[in-house]
Amino acid sequence: MRLSSTGAFLRALRDARIKAFPEQSVSQSNEIDPKKTQALSEESQQENNHAQFLASQPQHKIIKDAATSRSGVNILGRPYVFDSTTNVTESILGLVGRKLYDTPNHPIAITRKLIQSVFRPPRFEHHTAADPVVSTNDNFDVLGFPADHPGRSRTDTYYVDSKTVLRTHTSAHQHAAFRGLRHRGDSGYTICADVYRRDSIDRSHFPVFHQMEAACVWKLRPPKEGIHTRLQQQDARAHHIRSNTEGIPRHDLEIIDEAGSYDDQTNPVQIVHDPDEAQLVVENLKRSLENLVQKVFVAAQAAQPDVKHEPLKVRWIEAYFPFTSPSFELEVFWQGDWLELLGCGVTKQEILDNAGLRDHIGWAWGLGIERLAMVLFDIPDIRLFWSQDERFLKQFKQGQITRFKSFSKYPPCYKDISFWVRPSPAAASPIGAQSSSGAAAAAGGDATKASPADTQPAAFHENDIMEIVRDVAGTLAEDVKLVDEFVHPKTGKKSLCYRVNYRSHERTLTNEETNDMHEKVTRKVAELPVEIR
Ligand code: PHE
């Protein structure tokens, strides 16, 4: 967990790592104490040796030690020893460290800068976090995710080992980032980073994407003339929240507010909060984000002068996140559809308290950058963001929103794969499943999909097919769709047929290479708990 940013923020991160999450440092060879090592059992000694060996290996290659038959990997210079929970693949690790958000003329970086221009210093400090490896504690536990949250499932999340994941959202850095605000009074931050989710394959889903998150806090005013009691200090704080909201530029968006500020039953104010003050925080949050939409979507409209645009319209709806209450989603009406843009809410006080912000109250929001960038630049396929083709990269310039011009369309190549799955409630129909990379699906995880718990490891899950195709074909797979499904009347077994569309943005694929890829996919699918037809 390294964030490139100011010294104070880095120090806070280090503190957080050492004090709050001591278990995080255990697997790192550079922190192994040789004296302790002597007393270790033979097995953990082997593990340490293996970790040291891994640290000297090339990055992101999965290394198997023949002597101990242990596997592991060096991710950005740190060694990780695999265990039975591990499900990261070389193809996913190969995408770690690209820093698209720091590549000035890349649409991801341009979008990030545009968002940052709305949340400006000195109140907001801007951070990025290059290392995506975080503890399950940071990604889930400190944020209040229940033990059975679908986001924790191995079918949805990439585990490096049982205690370590590739972050599924930028909220994994909330605790550390809030600690960095301890000495700053009224303040805030944004953070931008790559996040990882095992998911379906189509034009708007890729297992790595970028999120931007922001938080803002207000501190109790110090006691002074006429302000003595905590209640008076709180009143003074509320006054500042209100006056900050009045300072937000006015906009002319049409607003449909289906959520209000809170709802006692469905979207409550936290017990520790004064409802009036919580409402002021919600109002500040909503006006700030409407201002963001105004800025970003006016730029998107300007980049498409030939299209007739309707007046901009947004909609607020209630949401749920384990780390905010009340919580909301913001949608924008864009080219005939409601586009889910972001999730947000009033930060759970416990999270602020745990980070040393006992006298603070505030909001947080998080959004997926690709989703926004696809609209801004009119980019039709999420894989293009990873393209290193000059015909893509040369089209964009920092500070400018321009429309993407398709450079050519190469032919698709469809291949089917059919198999039987054994009858089990966990293999329920994946058809009609909602996508989980929606801006507001907290940390990923989709309760509507067949999602076997770890106690049912042998059941089939659709994401396992997706992962195999990703691993074999990388960005050469455009989409994978379930095209047929039926239950055999006698045996009760279920047959599923998936259609893989292999297509490159950069060249025509040869028959040979697609056949080759599909053969590999079929061989690997046969290792799942399925029976190839
Ligand atoms: N982390 C959430 C997600 O991944 C988004 C979010 C961030 C929601 C901050 C509320 C506050 O979807």
Coordinates of C-alpha atoms and ligand atoms in Angstrom, one line a residue, residues 169 171 174 197 211 213 321 323-324 343-345 364-366 439-443, ligand 1:
H169 CA -12.2 -0.5 -4.6
S171 CA -12.2 2.7 -0.3
Q174 CA -10.0 5.2 3.5
R197 CA -12.8 -7.5 -9.9
Q211 CA -11.8 4.4 -9.5
E213 CA -12.8 8.5 -4.5
F321 CA -22.8 0.8 1.4
F323 CA -19.3 2.4 5.2
T324 CA -21.8 5.3 4.7
G343 CA -22.1 5.9 -5.0
C344 CA -21.8 8.2 -2.0
G345 CA -23.0 9.0 1.5
A364 CA -17.4 10.3 0.8
W365 CA -18.1 9.3 -2.8
G366 CA -16.6 6.9 -5.3
A439 CA -20.3 2.3 -10.0
A440 CA -22.3 1.7 -6.8
A441 CA -21.8 -2.1 -6.3
A442 CA -19.7 -1.7 -3.1
A443 CA -16.4 -3.5 -3.6
Ligands
PHE1 N1 -16.4 2.0 -2.8 C1 -17.7 2.1 -3.5 C2 -17.7 1.2 -4.7 O1 -16.7 0.6 -5.0 C3 -18.1 3.5 -3.8 C4 -18.2 4.4 -2.7 C5 -17.1 5.2 -2.2 C6 -19.5 4.6 -2.0 C7 -17.3 6.0 -1.1 C8 -19.6 5.5 -1.0 C9 -18.5 6.2 -0.5 O2 -18.7 1.0 -5.4

